[in-house]
mmCIF file of C-alpha atoms in Angstrom:
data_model
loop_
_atom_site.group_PDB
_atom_site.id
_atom_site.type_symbol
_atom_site.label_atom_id
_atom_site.label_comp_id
_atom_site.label_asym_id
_atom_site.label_seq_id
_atom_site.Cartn_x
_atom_site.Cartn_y
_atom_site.Cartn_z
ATOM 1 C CA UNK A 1 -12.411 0.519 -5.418
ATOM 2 C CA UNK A 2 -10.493 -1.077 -2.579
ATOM 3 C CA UNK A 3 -9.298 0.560 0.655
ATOM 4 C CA UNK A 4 -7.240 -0.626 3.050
ATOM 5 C CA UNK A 5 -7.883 0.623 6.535
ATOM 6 C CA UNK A 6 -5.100 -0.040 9.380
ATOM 7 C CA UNK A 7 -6.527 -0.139 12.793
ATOM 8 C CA UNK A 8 -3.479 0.388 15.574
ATOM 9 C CA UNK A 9 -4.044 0.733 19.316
ATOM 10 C CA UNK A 10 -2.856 3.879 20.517
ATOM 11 C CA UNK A 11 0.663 4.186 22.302
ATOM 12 C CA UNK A 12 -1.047 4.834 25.602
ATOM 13 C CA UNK A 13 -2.908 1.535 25.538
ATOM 14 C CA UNK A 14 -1.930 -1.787 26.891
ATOM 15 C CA UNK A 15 -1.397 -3.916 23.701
ATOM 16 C CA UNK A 16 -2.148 -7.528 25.131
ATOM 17 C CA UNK A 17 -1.699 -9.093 21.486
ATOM 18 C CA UNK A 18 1.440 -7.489 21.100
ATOM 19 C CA UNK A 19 2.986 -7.668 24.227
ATOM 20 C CA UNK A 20 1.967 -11.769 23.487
ATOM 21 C CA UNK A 21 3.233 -11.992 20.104
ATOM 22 C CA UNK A 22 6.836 -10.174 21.315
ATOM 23 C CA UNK A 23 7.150 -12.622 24.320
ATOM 24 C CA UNK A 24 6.074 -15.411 21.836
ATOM 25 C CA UNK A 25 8.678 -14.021 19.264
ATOM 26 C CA UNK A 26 11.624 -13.642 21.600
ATOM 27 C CA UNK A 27 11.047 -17.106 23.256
ATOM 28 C CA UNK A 28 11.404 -18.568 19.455
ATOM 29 C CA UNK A 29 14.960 -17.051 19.789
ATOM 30 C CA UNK A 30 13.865 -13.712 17.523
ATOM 31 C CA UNK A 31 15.392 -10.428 18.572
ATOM 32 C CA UNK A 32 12.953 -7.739 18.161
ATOM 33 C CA UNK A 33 13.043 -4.778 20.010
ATOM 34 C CA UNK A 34 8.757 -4.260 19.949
ATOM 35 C CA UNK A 35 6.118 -5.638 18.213
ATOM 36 C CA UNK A 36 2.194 -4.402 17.990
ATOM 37 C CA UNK A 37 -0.872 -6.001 16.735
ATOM 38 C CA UNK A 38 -4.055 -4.092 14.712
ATOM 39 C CA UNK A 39 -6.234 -5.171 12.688
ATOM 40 C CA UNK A 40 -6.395 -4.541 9.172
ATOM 41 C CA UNK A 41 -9.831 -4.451 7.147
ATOM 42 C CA UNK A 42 -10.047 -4.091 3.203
ATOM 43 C CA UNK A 43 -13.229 -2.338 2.221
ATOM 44 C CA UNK A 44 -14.279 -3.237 -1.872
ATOM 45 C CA UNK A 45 -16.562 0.055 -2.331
ATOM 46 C CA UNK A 46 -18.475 0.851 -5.590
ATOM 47 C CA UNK A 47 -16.997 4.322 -5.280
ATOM 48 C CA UNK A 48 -14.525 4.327 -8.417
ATOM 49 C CA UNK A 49 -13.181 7.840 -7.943
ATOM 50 C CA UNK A 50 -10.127 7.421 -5.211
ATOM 51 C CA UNK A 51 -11.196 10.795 -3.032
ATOM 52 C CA UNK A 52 -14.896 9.617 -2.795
ATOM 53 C CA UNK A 53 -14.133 6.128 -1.567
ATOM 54 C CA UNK A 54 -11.980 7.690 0.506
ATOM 55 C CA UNK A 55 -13.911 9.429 1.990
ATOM 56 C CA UNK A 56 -16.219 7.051 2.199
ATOM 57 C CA UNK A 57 -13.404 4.930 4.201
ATOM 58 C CA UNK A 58 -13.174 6.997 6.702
ATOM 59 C CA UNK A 59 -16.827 7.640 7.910
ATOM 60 C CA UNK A 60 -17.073 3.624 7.912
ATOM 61 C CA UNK A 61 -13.845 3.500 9.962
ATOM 62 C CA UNK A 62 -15.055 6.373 12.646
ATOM 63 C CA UNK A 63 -18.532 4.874 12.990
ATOM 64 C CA UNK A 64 -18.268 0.846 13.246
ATOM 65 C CA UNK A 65 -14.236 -0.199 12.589
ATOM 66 C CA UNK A 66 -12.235 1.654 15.353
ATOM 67 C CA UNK A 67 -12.782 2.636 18.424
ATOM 68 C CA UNK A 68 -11.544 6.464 19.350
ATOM 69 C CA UNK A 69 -10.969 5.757 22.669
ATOM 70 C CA UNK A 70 -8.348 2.778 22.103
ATOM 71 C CA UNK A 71 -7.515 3.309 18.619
ATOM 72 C CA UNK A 72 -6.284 5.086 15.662
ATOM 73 C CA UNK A 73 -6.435 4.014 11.783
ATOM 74 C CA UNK A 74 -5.232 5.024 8.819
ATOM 75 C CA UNK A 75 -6.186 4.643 5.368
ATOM 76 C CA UNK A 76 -4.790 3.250 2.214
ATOM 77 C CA UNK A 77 -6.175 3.227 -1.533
ATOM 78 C CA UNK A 78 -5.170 -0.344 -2.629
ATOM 79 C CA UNK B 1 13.762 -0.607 10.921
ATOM 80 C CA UNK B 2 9.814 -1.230 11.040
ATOM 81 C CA UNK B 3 8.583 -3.660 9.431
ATOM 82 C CA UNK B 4 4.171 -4.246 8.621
ATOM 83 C CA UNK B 5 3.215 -7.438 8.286
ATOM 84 C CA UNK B 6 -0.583 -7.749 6.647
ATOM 85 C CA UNK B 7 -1.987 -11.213 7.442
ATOM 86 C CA UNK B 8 -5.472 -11.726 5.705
ATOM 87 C CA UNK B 9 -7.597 -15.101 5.622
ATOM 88 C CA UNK B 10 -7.652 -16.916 2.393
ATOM 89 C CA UNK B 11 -9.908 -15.963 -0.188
ATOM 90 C CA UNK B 12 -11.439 -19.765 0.113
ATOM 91 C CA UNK B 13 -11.627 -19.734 4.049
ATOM 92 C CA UNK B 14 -14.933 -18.331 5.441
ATOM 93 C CA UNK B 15 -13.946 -14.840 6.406
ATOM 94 C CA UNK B 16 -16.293 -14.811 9.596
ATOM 95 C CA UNK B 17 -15.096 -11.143 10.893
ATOM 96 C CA UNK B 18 -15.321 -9.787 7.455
ATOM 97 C CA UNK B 19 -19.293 -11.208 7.151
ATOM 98 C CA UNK B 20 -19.949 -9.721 10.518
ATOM 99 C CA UNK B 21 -18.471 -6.400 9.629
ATOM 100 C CA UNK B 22 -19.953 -6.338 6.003
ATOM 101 C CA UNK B 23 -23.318 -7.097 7.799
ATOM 102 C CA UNK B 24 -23.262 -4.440 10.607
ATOM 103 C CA UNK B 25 -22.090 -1.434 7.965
ATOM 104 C CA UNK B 26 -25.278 -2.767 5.397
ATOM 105 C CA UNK B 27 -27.313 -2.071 8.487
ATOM 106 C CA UNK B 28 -26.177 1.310 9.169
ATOM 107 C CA UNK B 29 -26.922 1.788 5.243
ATOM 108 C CA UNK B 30 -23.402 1.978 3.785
ATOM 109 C CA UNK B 31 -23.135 0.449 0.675
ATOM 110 C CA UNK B 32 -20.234 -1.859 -0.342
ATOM 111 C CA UNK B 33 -19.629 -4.582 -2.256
ATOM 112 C CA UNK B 34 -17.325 -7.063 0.271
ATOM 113 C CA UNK B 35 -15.332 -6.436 3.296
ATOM 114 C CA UNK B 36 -12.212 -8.318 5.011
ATOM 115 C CA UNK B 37 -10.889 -8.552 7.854
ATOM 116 C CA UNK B 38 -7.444 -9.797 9.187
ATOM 117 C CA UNK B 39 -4.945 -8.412 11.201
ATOM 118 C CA UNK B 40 -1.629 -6.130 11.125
ATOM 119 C CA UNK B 41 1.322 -6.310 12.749
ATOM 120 C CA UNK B 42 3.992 -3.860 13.432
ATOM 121 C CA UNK B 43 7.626 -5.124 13.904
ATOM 122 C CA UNK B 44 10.195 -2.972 15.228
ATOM 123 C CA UNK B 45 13.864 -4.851 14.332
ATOM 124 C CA UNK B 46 17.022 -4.432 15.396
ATOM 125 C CA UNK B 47 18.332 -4.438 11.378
ATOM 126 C CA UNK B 48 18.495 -1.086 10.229
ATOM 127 C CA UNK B 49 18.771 -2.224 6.429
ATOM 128 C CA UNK B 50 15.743 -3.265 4.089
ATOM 129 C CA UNK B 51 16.583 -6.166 2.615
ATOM 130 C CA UNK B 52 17.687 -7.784 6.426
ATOM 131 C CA UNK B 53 14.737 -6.551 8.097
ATOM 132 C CA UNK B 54 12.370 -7.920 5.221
ATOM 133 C CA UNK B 55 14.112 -11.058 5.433
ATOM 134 C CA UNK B 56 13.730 -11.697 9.066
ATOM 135 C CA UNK B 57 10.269 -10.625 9.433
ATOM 136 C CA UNK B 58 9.425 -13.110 6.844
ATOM 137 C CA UNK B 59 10.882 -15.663 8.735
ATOM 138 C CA UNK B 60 8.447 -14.469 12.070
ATOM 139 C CA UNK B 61 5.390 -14.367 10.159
ATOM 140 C CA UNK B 62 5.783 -17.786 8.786
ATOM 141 C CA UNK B 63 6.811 -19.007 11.854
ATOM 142 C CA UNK B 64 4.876 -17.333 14.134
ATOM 143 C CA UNK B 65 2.393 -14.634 12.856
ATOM 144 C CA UNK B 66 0.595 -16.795 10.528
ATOM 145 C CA UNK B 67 -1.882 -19.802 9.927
ATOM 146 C CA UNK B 68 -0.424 -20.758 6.213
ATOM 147 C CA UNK B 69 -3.521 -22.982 6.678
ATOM 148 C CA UNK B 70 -6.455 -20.372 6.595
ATOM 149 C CA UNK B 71 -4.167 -16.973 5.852
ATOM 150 C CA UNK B 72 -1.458 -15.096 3.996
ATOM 151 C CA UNK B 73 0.935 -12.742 4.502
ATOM 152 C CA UNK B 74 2.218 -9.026 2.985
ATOM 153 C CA UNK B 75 5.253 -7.695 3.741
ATOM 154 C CA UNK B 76 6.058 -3.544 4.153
ATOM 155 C CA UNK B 77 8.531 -1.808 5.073
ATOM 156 C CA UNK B 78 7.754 1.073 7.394
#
């Protein structure tokens, strides 16, 4: 089964890429009023059962695919 | 309106972040059969309807946001 995981930085962190991308954006004559950049990682588990990969997910994505002290994520079954 | 924008690399293009991932997780003795990795991007618009919003941040992410080259693009609406 596939999971999506959606890894933001958190409000209180300096988003470099984003603040980049915006000045990028507005320069190409885009009006946007903010803009922030994560990453976004699809994990193809041999869990079938949606809970278990799930859960599964989300000990991958506290131990190696976000970092707590910059980051947040959130999961999606795909 | 917010608007996500999912950019992934092709399924032909070497997905170097995704091997590195998928290689560090098999290490720390999670199983799984492939991994991903691209990146997400949250636009905040000035169009408060769907169908305007949707429109325009197509238009950024195949301007701006994406490689059509090496990567696609999703579209949500937030």
């Amino acid at each position: 089964m596939k999971i999506g995981v959606k890894v933001m930085p958190r409000k209180e962190v300096l988003d470099t890429q984003g603040r980049a991308v915006e000045s990028t954006l507005r320069q190409a004559g885009k009006k946007l009023n903010a803009c922030m950049v994560g990453r976004y990682v699809v994990l193809d588990l041999p869990e079938t059962e949606k809970t278990a990969a799930i859960a599964k997910a989300k000990e991958m994505a506290e131990s190696v695919l976000h970092n707590p002290l910059i980051e947040t994520f959130e999961l999606e079954a795909l």
